[in-house]
Amino acid sequence: MRRKHEIDQLRWRILLLLIPYHAAMAWNAWGEPNYIFFESNRMISSIVVFFSPFFMPLLFVISGISTRSALDKRTNRAYLLERVQKLLVPLLSGTLLLMPVMTYIADTFHSSYHDGFFRHYAIFFTKYTDLTGADGGFSFGQFWFLLYLFVISFAGTGVIALVKRYIPKPQKPISLRTVLLLGLPLPLLSELLSIGGKSLAEYGYLFLLGYYVFSEETVTDALQQRDRLLCGIGLTAAALNTVLFLWMETEHVLLNSLVSDAAEWMMILGLLGFAKGHWNTQGKIADYMQRRSFLFYQYHFIWVVLFQFLLSRIAPDNTAVLFLGTVLLSYPATFLCCEITLRIPVLCLITGTKYRGNSRKQKSHP
């Protein structure tokens, strides 16, 4: 299987949305607990509602596609060992080292905690509430994705091994009509094995679709031919979902659910097709971002929370400064952390990143 450069590019472009997305959560209009919360603001909340139906589901699809490529090159055992190094190690280190900082800031902001940072570690490891961390208690934070992906990778590998053993591979390519119908189970799975609105069953299903369906060139070629239509439908559904959820005075629960599910599936299909047609390339920017995208995911949220906390002391009533200032400062701070990590072997180890500090030396002395 060829290297799918469009998948690499789609992954890091989606991840770049996380900073404005998580910054906007400080103004969410539906009362969800957050590390920092200023006031309800429907305009800023629209950022979250617009992107939330599809951008994390798309990452699980991408992970399934990448797993297909990985298992074509290595054994199941080697792949699972790599999952431990790539997912479990940064999950544990991030939860132990980064999350206590974020929940300390949250406790200071919301509850005026003042007993010191290191004393707060005891609170973090003994206070189990809703797992959001907004009250200073234990939380996986953004590392929930690594936890889910770790579990899904192990379970998915078992499913894949059983299918290979007992079910013959279909000879006919999957039709676009069949691909469209594969989105129908998503509403039924969204509440199954769900923790905090994040369904292990739904994301596991999307992971397997990535492996079996979207890793096939014939499928992405068909999506590429209709990417504008699919993206158009998806964007329209995402916009309508935002209007229904935030801007209507009366609730339309069923219609809201339908357009949210439509936005999720159509945007997954449309973006995979668009990426195949426009981002199937290599280049310096793509190589740079591919190397740092996983680190970006791990580091971005702590800077969002820290800058929102600091800016709230400087301009507590200036929404533009609090939002735009946080976004503009968090990008360079996050990339700085990525650069530092890539140059220190132990940081590469605990963040699941390959250390390549000697690559230049190796190239100059073949």
mmCIF file of C-alpha atoms in Angstrom:
data_model
loop_
_atom_site.group_PDB
_atom_site.id
_atom_site.type_symbol
_atom_site.label_atom_id
_atom_site.label_comp_id
_atom_site.label_asym_id
_atom_site.label_seq_id
_atom_site.Cartn_x
_atom_site.Cartn_y
_atom_site.Cartn_z
ATOM 1 C CA MET A 1 0.000 0.000 0.000
ATOM 2 C CA ARG A 2 1.327 3.418 -0.986
ATOM 3 C CA ARG A 3 2.076 6.142 1.573
ATOM 4 C CA LYS A 4 -1.126 8.163 1.825
ATOM 5 C CA HIS A 5 0.254 11.689 2.038
ATOM 6 C CA GLU A 6 -3.260 13.127 1.892
ATOM 7 C CA ILE A 7 -4.108 11.366 5.157
ATOM 8 C CA ASP A 8 -1.037 12.814 6.874
ATOM 9 C CA GLN A 9 -1.929 16.283 5.644
ATOM 10 C CA LEU A 10 -5.582 15.964 6.590
ATOM 11 C CA ARG A 11 -4.605 14.869 10.101
ATOM 12 C CA TRP A 12 -2.430 17.873 10.924
ATOM 13 C CA ARG A 13 -4.824 20.348 9.326
ATOM 14 C CA ILE A 14 -7.643 19.020 11.507
ATOM 15 C CA LEU A 15 -5.443 19.148 14.600
ATOM 16 C CA LEU A 16 -4.663 22.828 14.009
ATOM 17 C CA LEU A 17 -8.349 23.552 14.690
ATOM 18 C CA LEU A 18 -7.967 22.409 18.280
ATOM 19 C CA ILE A 19 -6.596 25.681 19.632
ATOM 20 C CA PRO A 20 -9.531 27.920 18.596
ATOM 21 C CA TYR A 21 -11.911 25.042 19.371
ATOM 22 C CA HIS A 22 -10.698 24.590 22.938
ATOM 23 C CA ALA A 23 -10.285 28.328 23.459
ATOM 24 C CA ALA A 24 -13.946 28.772 22.499
ATOM 25 C CA MET A 25 -15.017 26.292 25.179
ATOM 26 C CA ALA A 26 -14.464 29.025 27.779
ATOM 27 C CA TRP A 27 -17.617 30.684 26.409
ATOM 28 C CA ASN A 28 -19.760 27.598 25.770
ATOM 29 C CA ALA A 29 -23.453 28.427 25.887
ATOM 30 C CA TRP A 30 -24.709 25.064 27.156
ATOM 31 C CA GLY A 31 -23.070 25.066 30.594
ATOM 32 C CA GLU A 32 -20.421 22.398 30.060
ATOM 33 C CA PRO A 33 -17.709 22.509 32.752
ATOM 34 C CA ASN A 34 -14.376 23.812 31.479
ATOM 35 C CA TYR A 35 -10.989 24.622 32.992
ATOM 36 C CA ILE A 36 -11.653 28.319 32.380
ATOM 37 C CA PHE A 37 -15.121 29.774 31.902
ATOM 38 C CA PHE A 38 -15.920 33.439 31.299
ATOM 39 C CA GLU A 39 -19.514 33.798 30.198
ATOM 40 C CA SER A 40 -21.993 32.335 27.744
ATOM 41 C CA ASN A 41 -21.355 33.600 24.223
ATOM 42 C CA ARG A 42 -23.279 32.079 21.323
ATOM 43 C CA MET A 43 -21.061 33.574 18.637
ATOM 44 C CA ILE A 44 -17.871 32.032 20.012
ATOM 45 C CA SER A 45 -19.720 28.842 20.967
ATOM 46 C CA SER A 46 -20.624 28.446 17.305
ATOM 47 C CA ILE A 47 -17.003 27.457 16.611
ATOM 48 C CA VAL A 48 -17.357 24.445 18.883
ATOM 49 C CA VAL A 49 -20.804 23.396 17.676
ATOM 50 C CA PHE A 50 -19.883 23.731 14.002
ATOM 51 C CA PHE A 51 -16.779 21.520 14.146
ATOM 52 C CA SER A 52 -17.708 19.082 16.925
ATOM 53 C CA PRO A 53 -19.838 16.664 14.826
ATOM 54 C CA PHE A 54 -16.979 15.607 12.564
ATOM 55 C CA PHE A 55 -13.444 16.541 13.526
ATOM 56 C CA MET A 56 -12.797 13.945 16.264
ATOM 57 C CA PRO A 57 -14.713 11.192 14.387
ATOM 58 C CA LEU A 58 -12.524 11.952 11.374
ATOM 59 C CA LEU A 59 -9.385 11.408 13.463
ATOM 60 C CA PHE A 60 -10.550 7.898 14.365
ATOM 61 C CA VAL A 61 -11.207 7.155 10.681
ATOM 62 C CA ILE A 62 -7.708 8.392 9.874
ATOM 63 C CA SER A 63 -6.295 6.165 12.624
ATOM 64 C CA GLY A 64 -8.022 3.173 11.050
ATOM 65 C CA ILE A 65 -6.556 4.014 7.646
ATOM 66 C CA SER A 66 -3.075 4.346 9.182
ATOM 67 C CA THR A 67 -3.543 1.011 10.960
ATOM 68 C CA ARG A 68 -4.192 -0.683 7.611
ATOM 69 C CA SER A 69 -0.895 0.653 6.340
ATOM 70 C CA ALA A 70 0.908 -0.339 9.545
ATOM 71 C CA LEU A 71 -0.416 -3.914 9.601
ATOM 72 C CA ASP A 72 0.567 -4.374 5.953
ATOM 73 C CA LYS A 73 4.177 -3.816 7.020
ATOM 74 C CA ARG A 74 4.419 -5.478 10.446
ATOM 75 C CA THR A 75 2.997 -8.249 12.587
ATOM 76 C CA ASN A 76 0.098 -7.743 14.981
ATOM 77 C CA ARG A 77 2.476 -8.116 17.905
ATOM 78 C CA ALA A 78 4.852 -5.458 16.581
ATOM 79 C CA TYR A 79 1.937 -3.118 15.890
ATOM 80 C CA LEU A 80 0.487 -3.531 19.391
ATOM 81 C CA LEU A 81 3.900 -2.968 20.972
ATOM 82 C CA GLU A 82 4.159 0.236 18.944
ATOM 83 C CA ARG A 83 0.693 1.236 20.248
ATOM 84 C CA VAL A 84 1.966 0.869 23.803
ATOM 85 C CA GLN A 85 4.937 3.114 23.074
ATOM 86 C CA LYS A 86 2.967 5.594 20.965
ATOM 87 C CA LEU A 87 -0.276 5.818 22.961
ATOM 88 C CA LEU A 88 -0.062 4.305 26.446
ATOM 89 C CA VAL A 89 3.229 5.941 27.446
ATOM 90 C CA PRO A 90 2.180 9.507 26.472
ATOM 91 C CA LEU A 91 -1.280 8.861 27.981
ATOM 92 C CA LEU A 92 0.305 8.081 31.345
ATOM 93 C CA SER A 93 2.969 10.798 31.213
ATOM 94 C CA GLY A 94 0.512 13.447 30.007
ATOM 95 C CA THR A 95 -2.017 12.543 32.694
ATOM 96 C CA LEU A 96 0.648 12.568 35.405
ATOM 97 C CA LEU A 97 2.615 15.646 34.312
ATOM 98 C CA LEU A 98 0.400 17.981 32.286
ATOM 99 C CA MET A 99 -3.110 17.405 33.582
ATOM 100 C CA PRO A 100 -2.309 18.355 37.220
ATOM 101 C CA VAL A 101 -1.167 21.755 35.926
ATOM 102 C CA MET A 102 -4.403 22.300 34.023
ATOM 103 C CA THR A 103 -6.625 21.231 36.903
ATOM 104 C CA TYR A 104 -4.610 23.374 39.333
ATOM 105 C CA ILE A 105 -5.271 26.409 37.132
ATOM 106 C CA ALA A 106 -8.955 25.429 36.947
ATOM 107 C CA ASP A 107 -9.234 25.104 40.721
ATOM 108 C CA THR A 108 -7.482 28.447 41.177
ATOM 109 C CA PHE A 109 -9.752 30.141 38.648
ATOM 110 C CA HIS A 110 -13.068 28.665 39.761
ATOM 111 C CA SER A 111 -12.563 28.073 43.486
ATOM 112 C CA SER A 112 -9.712 30.457 44.403
ATOM 113 C CA TYR A 113 -7.494 27.567 45.443
ATOM 114 C CA HIS A 114 -4.351 28.975 47.089
ATOM 115 C CA ASP A 115 -2.514 26.161 48.919
ATOM 116 C CA GLY A 116 0.180 25.763 46.280
ATOM 117 C CA PHE A 117 0.736 23.733 43.160
ATOM 118 C CA PHE A 118 2.460 20.679 44.651
ATOM 119 C CA ARG A 119 -0.151 20.315 47.394
ATOM 120 C CA HIS A 120 -2.755 20.220 44.654
ATOM 121 C CA TYR A 121 -1.360 16.924 43.361
ATOM 122 C CA ALA A 122 -3.115 15.174 46.250
ATOM 123 C CA ILE A 123 -6.417 16.705 45.154
ATOM 124 C CA PHE A 124 -5.875 15.690 41.546
ATOM 125 C CA PHE A 125 -5.273 12.033 42.407
ATOM 126 C CA THR A 126 -8.006 11.682 45.048
ATOM 127 C CA LYS A 127 -10.897 13.815 43.770
ATOM 128 C CA TYR A 128 -13.000 11.922 41.238
ATOM 129 C CA THR A 129 -16.072 13.825 40.085
ATOM 130 C CA ASP A 130 -17.194 14.230 36.465
ATOM 131 C CA LEU A 131 -13.636 13.778 35.072
ATOM 132 C CA THR A 132 -13.708 17.206 33.379
ATOM 133 C CA GLY A 133 -11.032 18.599 35.709
ATOM 134 C CA ALA A 134 -12.878 21.908 35.972
ATOM 135 C CA ASP A 135 -13.177 21.510 39.751
ATOM 136 C CA GLY A 136 -9.543 20.502 40.197
ATOM 137 C CA GLY A 137 -10.291 16.777 40.249
ATOM 138 C CA PHE A 138 -8.839 13.964 38.201
ATOM 139 C CA SER A 139 -9.117 14.256 34.428
ATOM 140 C CA PHE A 140 -7.580 12.749 31.321
ATOM 141 C CA GLY A 141 -8.220 16.030 29.493
ATOM 142 C CA GLN A 142 -7.214 15.888 25.831
ATOM 143 C CA PHE A 143 -5.522 12.548 26.521
ATOM 144 C CA TRP A 144 -8.923 10.810 26.413
ATOM 145 C CA PHE A 145 -8.260 10.420 22.692
ATOM 146 C CA LEU A 146 -5.112 8.388 23.379
ATOM 147 C CA LEU A 147 -6.985 6.246 25.909
ATOM 148 C CA TYR A 148 -9.827 5.524 23.480
ATOM 149 C CA LEU A 149 -7.487 4.916 20.581
ATOM 150 C CA PHE A 150 -5.354 2.557 22.672
ATOM 151 C CA VAL A 151 -8.379 0.464 23.656
ATOM 152 C CA ILE A 152 -9.817 0.555 20.129
ATOM 153 C CA SER A 153 -6.465 -0.380 18.566
ATOM 154 C CA PHE A 154 -6.177 -3.518 20.697
ATOM 155 C CA ALA A 155 -9.830 -4.501 20.252
ATOM 156 C CA GLY A 156 -9.739 -3.620 16.555
ATOM 157 C CA THR A 157 -6.628 -5.712 15.958
ATOM 158 C CA GLY A 158 -8.438 -8.689 17.472
ATOM 159 C CA VAL A 159 -11.421 -8.125 15.195
ATOM 160 C CA ILE A 160 -9.163 -7.754 12.162
ATOM 161 C CA ALA A 161 -7.306 -10.984 12.996
ATOM 162 C CA LEU A 162 -10.586 -12.910 13.344
ATOM 163 C CA VAL A 163 -11.973 -11.518 10.100
ATOM 164 C CA LYS A 164 -8.796 -12.445 8.216
ATOM 165 C CA ARG A 165 -9.017 -15.966 9.546
ATOM 166 C CA TYR A 166 -12.684 -16.734 9.027
ATOM 167 C CA ILE A 167 -14.123 -14.330 6.455
ATOM 168 C CA PRO A 168 -12.811 -14.222 2.870
ATOM 169 C CA LYS A 169 -11.940 -10.829 1.473
ATOM 170 C CA PRO A 170 -14.637 -9.540 -0.919
ATOM 171 C CA GLN A 171 -13.542 -9.404 -4.540
ATOM 172 C CA LYS A 172 -15.784 -6.582 -5.727
ATOM 173 C CA PRO A 173 -14.925 -2.962 -4.879
ATOM 174 C CA ILE A 174 -17.242 -1.154 -2.473
ATOM 175 C CA SER A 175 -19.734 1.083 -4.264
ATOM 176 C CA LEU A 176 -20.311 4.690 -3.268
ATOM 177 C CA ARG A 177 -23.932 3.868 -2.504
ATOM 178 C CA THR A 178 -22.785 1.271 0.021
ATOM 179 C CA VAL A 179 -20.327 3.760 1.543
ATOM 180 C CA LEU A 180 -23.130 6.286 2.030
ATOM 181 C CA LEU A 181 -25.257 3.656 3.778
ATOM 182 C CA LEU A 182 -22.425 2.790 6.173
ATOM 183 C CA GLY A 183 -23.146 6.038 8.009
ATOM 184 C CA LEU A 184 -26.610 4.875 9.086
ATOM 185 C CA PRO A 185 -25.472 2.989 12.238
ATOM 186 C CA LEU A 186 -23.756 6.089 13.692
ATOM 187 C CA PRO A 187 -26.849 7.506 15.475
ATOM 188 C CA LEU A 188 -27.470 4.099 17.072
ATOM 189 C CA LEU A 189 -23.872 3.837 18.289
ATOM 190 C CA SER A 190 -23.462 7.384 19.616
ATOM 191 C CA GLU A 191 -24.813 6.544 23.105
ATOM 192 C CA LEU A 192 -23.341 3.039 23.322
ATOM 193 C CA LEU A 193 -20.354 2.707 25.687
ATOM 194 C CA SER A 194 -20.396 6.494 25.988
ATOM 195 C CA ILE A 195 -18.456 8.372 28.659
ATOM 196 C CA GLY A 196 -19.006 12.118 28.776
ATOM 197 C CA GLY A 197 -20.582 12.086 25.332
ATOM 198 C CA LYS A 198 -17.677 10.175 23.772
ATOM 199 C CA SER A 199 -18.833 6.798 22.496
ATOM 200 C CA LEU A 200 -16.282 4.011 22.430
ATOM 201 C CA ALA A 201 -18.608 2.010 20.164
ATOM 202 C CA GLU A 202 -19.019 4.828 17.629
ATOM 203 C CA TYR A 203 -15.315 5.600 17.466
ATOM 204 C CA GLY A 204 -14.464 1.902 17.238
ATOM 205 C CA TYR A 205 -16.859 1.558 14.305
ATOM 206 C CA LEU A 206 -15.268 4.553 12.566
ATOM 207 C CA PHE A 207 -11.800 3.100 13.182
ATOM 208 C CA LEU A 208 -12.813 -0.165 11.495
ATOM 209 C CA LEU A 209 -14.397 1.738 8.595
ATOM 210 C CA GLY A 210 -11.075 3.501 8.159
ATOM 211 C CA TYR A 211 -9.290 0.159 8.059
ATOM 212 C CA TYR A 212 -11.665 -1.741 5.789
ATOM 213 C CA VAL A 213 -13.343 0.926 3.647
ATOM 214 C CA PHE A 214 -11.496 4.228 3.460
ATOM 215 C CA SER A 215 -8.080 2.646 3.017
ATOM 216 C CA GLU A 216 -9.283 1.392 -0.394
ATOM 217 C CA GLU A 217 -8.181 3.551 -3.323
ATOM 218 C CA THR A 218 -11.390 2.866 -5.241
ATOM 219 C CA VAL A 219 -13.443 4.347 -2.397
ATOM 220 C CA THR A 220 -11.374 7.518 -2.003
ATOM 221 C CA ASP A 221 -11.276 7.926 -5.789
ATOM 222 C CA ALA A 222 -15.096 7.859 -5.841
ATOM 223 C CA LEU A 223 -15.220 10.352 -2.958
ATOM 224 C CA GLN A 224 -12.737 12.596 -4.751
ATOM 225 C CA GLN A 225 -15.028 12.817 -7.774
ATOM 226 C CA ARG A 226 -17.884 14.085 -5.566
ATOM 227 C CA ASP A 227 -15.933 15.951 -2.888
ATOM 228 C CA ARG A 228 -17.553 19.339 -3.575
ATOM 229 C CA LEU A 229 -21.054 17.926 -3.313
ATOM 230 C CA LEU A 230 -20.267 15.958 -0.172
ATOM 231 C CA CYS A 231 -18.486 18.876 1.506
ATOM 232 C CA GLY A 232 -21.313 21.198 0.468
ATOM 233 C CA ILE A 233 -23.911 18.956 2.083
ATOM 234 C CA GLY A 234 -21.718 18.491 5.150
ATOM 235 C CA LEU A 235 -21.008 22.195 5.629
ATOM 236 C CA THR A 236 -24.680 23.036 5.196
ATOM 237 C CA ALA A 237 -25.645 20.397 7.771
ATOM 238 C CA ALA A 238 -22.962 21.653 10.193
ATOM 239 C CA ALA A 239 -24.216 25.234 9.822
ATOM 240 C CA LEU A 240 -27.840 24.155 10.305
ATOM 241 C CA ASN A 241 -26.827 22.115 13.343
ATOM 242 C CA THR A 242 -25.210 25.226 14.818
ATOM 243 C CA VAL A 243 -28.294 27.353 14.202
ATOM 244 C CA LEU A 244 -30.663 24.760 15.647
ATOM 245 C CA PHE A 245 -28.543 24.077 18.712
ATOM 246 C CA LEU A 246 -27.525 27.620 19.620
ATOM 247 C CA TRP A 247 -29.674 30.211 17.906
ATOM 248 C CA MET A 248 -33.233 28.859 17.958
ATOM 249 C CA GLU A 249 -35.423 29.826 20.895
ATOM 250 C CA THR A 250 -37.197 26.453 20.865
ATOM 251 C CA GLU A 251 -35.576 23.010 20.880
ATOM 252 C CA HIS A 252 -35.741 20.747 17.829
ATOM 253 C CA VAL A 253 -34.107 17.642 19.279
ATOM 254 C CA LEU A 254 -34.862 15.161 16.509
ATOM 255 C CA LEU A 255 -34.022 17.535 13.647
ATOM 256 C CA ASN A 256 -30.898 18.676 15.483
ATOM 257 C CA SER A 257 -29.738 15.080 15.856
ATOM 258 C CA LEU A 258 -30.390 14.336 12.196
ATOM 259 C CA VAL A 259 -28.413 17.296 10.872
ATOM 260 C CA SER A 260 -25.589 16.638 13.353
ATOM 261 C CA ASP A 261 -25.304 13.027 12.140
ATOM 262 C CA ALA A 262 -25.469 14.221 8.518
ATOM 263 C CA ALA A 263 -22.712 16.753 9.173
ATOM 264 C CA GLU A 264 -20.530 14.056 10.746
ATOM 265 C CA TRP A 265 -20.820 11.555 7.909
ATOM 266 C CA MET A 266 -20.881 13.933 4.934
ATOM 267 C CA MET A 267 -17.865 15.892 6.197
ATOM 268 C CA ILE A 268 -15.896 12.686 6.775
ATOM 269 C CA LEU A 269 -16.635 11.567 3.216
ATOM 270 C CA GLY A 270 -16.142 15.003 1.703
ATOM 271 C CA LEU A 271 -12.865 15.775 3.458
ATOM 272 C CA LEU A 272 -11.391 12.372 2.606
ATOM 273 C CA GLY A 273 -12.290 12.972 -1.042
ATOM 274 C CA PHE A 274 -11.006 16.551 -1.001
ATOM 275 C CA ALA A 275 -7.742 15.491 0.616
ATOM 276 C CA LYS A 276 -7.222 12.783 -2.023
ATOM 277 C CA GLY A 277 -7.583 15.345 -4.787
ATOM 278 C CA HIS A 278 -5.700 18.300 -3.295
ATOM 279 C CA TRP A 279 -3.316 17.166 -0.547
ATOM 280 C CA ASN A 280 -1.734 14.013 -1.971
ATOM 281 C CA THR A 281 1.643 15.702 -2.024
ATOM 282 C CA GLN A 282 4.855 16.038 -0.067
ATOM 283 C CA GLY A 283 6.692 19.219 0.805
ATOM 284 C CA LYS A 284 8.637 20.993 3.525
ATOM 285 C CA ILE A 285 5.536 22.256 5.327
ATOM 286 C CA ALA A 286 3.834 18.875 5.153
ATOM 287 C CA ASP A 287 6.954 17.087 6.435
ATOM 288 C CA TYR A 288 7.370 19.631 9.224
ATOM 289 C CA MET A 289 3.776 19.345 10.390
ATOM 290 C CA GLN A 290 3.615 15.568 10.074
ATOM 291 C CA ARG A 291 6.581 15.272 12.444
ATOM 292 C CA ARG A 292 4.977 17.563 15.017
ATOM 293 C CA SER A 293 1.237 16.922 14.768
ATOM 294 C CA PHE A 294 1.131 14.308 17.558
ATOM 295 C CA LEU A 295 3.146 16.557 19.874
ATOM 296 C CA PHE A 296 0.906 19.481 18.939
ATOM 297 C CA TYR A 297 -2.096 17.497 20.132
ATOM 298 C CA GLN A 298 -0.471 16.748 23.475
ATOM 299 C CA TYR A 299 0.751 20.256 24.258
ATOM 300 C CA HIS A 300 -1.843 22.642 22.810
ATOM 301 C CA PHE A 301 -4.482 22.540 25.543
ATOM 302 C CA ILE A 302 -2.246 23.419 28.474
ATOM 303 C CA TRP A 303 -1.215 26.620 26.710
ATOM 304 C CA VAL A 304 -4.819 27.522 25.925
ATOM 305 C CA VAL A 305 -5.738 27.178 29.604
ATOM 306 C CA LEU A 306 -2.628 28.995 30.836
ATOM 307 C CA PHE A 307 -3.007 31.980 28.506
ATOM 308 C CA GLN A 308 -6.716 32.294 29.238
ATOM 309 C CA PHE A 309 -5.920 32.338 32.950
ATOM 310 C CA LEU A 310 -3.150 34.944 32.572
ATOM 311 C CA LEU A 311 -5.117 37.160 30.188
ATOM 312 C CA SER A 312 -8.127 37.044 32.517
ATOM 313 C CA ARG A 313 -5.949 38.852 35.087
ATOM 314 C CA ILE A 314 -4.984 41.527 32.550
ATOM 315 C CA ALA A 315 -8.176 42.102 30.575
ATOM 316 C CA PRO A 316 -10.979 40.237 32.382
ATOM 317 C CA ASP A 317 -13.803 41.943 30.478
ATOM 318 C CA ASN A 318 -12.300 42.118 27.003
ATOM 319 C CA THR A 319 -13.616 39.098 25.094
ATOM 320 C CA ALA A 320 -11.594 39.881 21.966
ATOM 321 C CA VAL A 321 -8.329 39.928 23.923
ATOM 322 C CA LEU A 322 -9.235 36.802 25.884
ATOM 323 C CA PHE A 323 -10.111 34.781 22.795
ATOM 324 C CA LEU A 324 -7.823 36.116 20.058
ATOM 325 C CA GLY A 325 -4.933 36.670 22.457
ATOM 326 C CA THR A 326 -5.178 33.073 23.660
ATOM 327 C CA VAL A 327 -5.307 31.689 20.123
ATOM 328 C CA LEU A 328 -2.432 33.819 18.817
ATOM 329 C CA LEU A 329 -0.174 33.063 21.791
ATOM 330 C CA SER A 330 -0.976 29.355 22.036
ATOM 331 C CA TYR A 331 0.216 28.446 18.532
ATOM 332 C CA PRO A 332 3.852 29.603 18.917
ATOM 333 C CA ALA A 333 4.026 28.326 22.516
ATOM 334 C CA THR A 334 2.805 24.891 21.427
ATOM 335 C CA PHE A 335 5.234 24.667 18.523
ATOM 336 C CA LEU A 336 8.057 25.787 20.818
ATOM 337 C CA CYS A 337 7.266 22.840 23.085
ATOM 338 C CA CYS A 338 7.330 20.572 20.028
ATOM 339 C CA GLU A 339 10.779 21.837 19.016
ATOM 340 C CA ILE A 340 12.180 21.410 22.518
ATOM 341 C CA THR A 341 10.778 17.885 22.791
ATOM 342 C CA LEU A 342 12.248 16.778 19.468
ATOM 343 C CA ARG A 343 15.724 17.704 20.717
ATOM 344 C CA ILE A 344 15.580 15.852 24.049
ATOM 345 C CA PRO A 345 15.506 12.025 23.915
ATOM 346 C CA VAL A 346 13.684 11.509 27.234
ATOM 347 C CA LEU A 347 10.904 13.886 26.181
ATOM 348 C CA CYS A 348 10.561 12.018 22.915
ATOM 349 C CA LEU A 349 10.279 8.797 24.887
ATOM 350 C CA ILE A 350 7.492 9.951 27.213
ATOM 351 C CA THR A 351 5.541 11.633 24.407
ATOM 352 C CA GLY A 352 5.669 8.643 22.064
ATOM 353 C CA THR A 353 7.792 10.462 19.502
ATOM 354 C CA LYS A 354 10.792 9.059 17.645
ATOM 355 C CA TYR A 355 14.029 10.849 18.458
ATOM 356 C CA ARG A 356 15.978 11.753 15.336
ATOM 357 C CA GLY A 357 18.641 13.981 16.768
ATOM 358 C CA ASN A 358 21.426 12.270 14.841
ATOM 359 C CA SER A 359 19.691 12.277 11.448
ATOM 360 C CA ARG A 360 21.826 15.109 10.068
ATOM 361 C CA LYS A 361 25.009 13.456 11.256
ATOM 362 C CA GLN A 362 23.983 10.193 9.657
ATOM 363 C CA LYS A 363 23.258 11.884 6.362
ATOM 364 C CA SER A 364 26.584 13.734 6.301
ATOM 365 C CA HIS A 365 28.540 10.558 7.151
ATOM 366 C CA PRO A 366 26.946 7.764 5.116
#
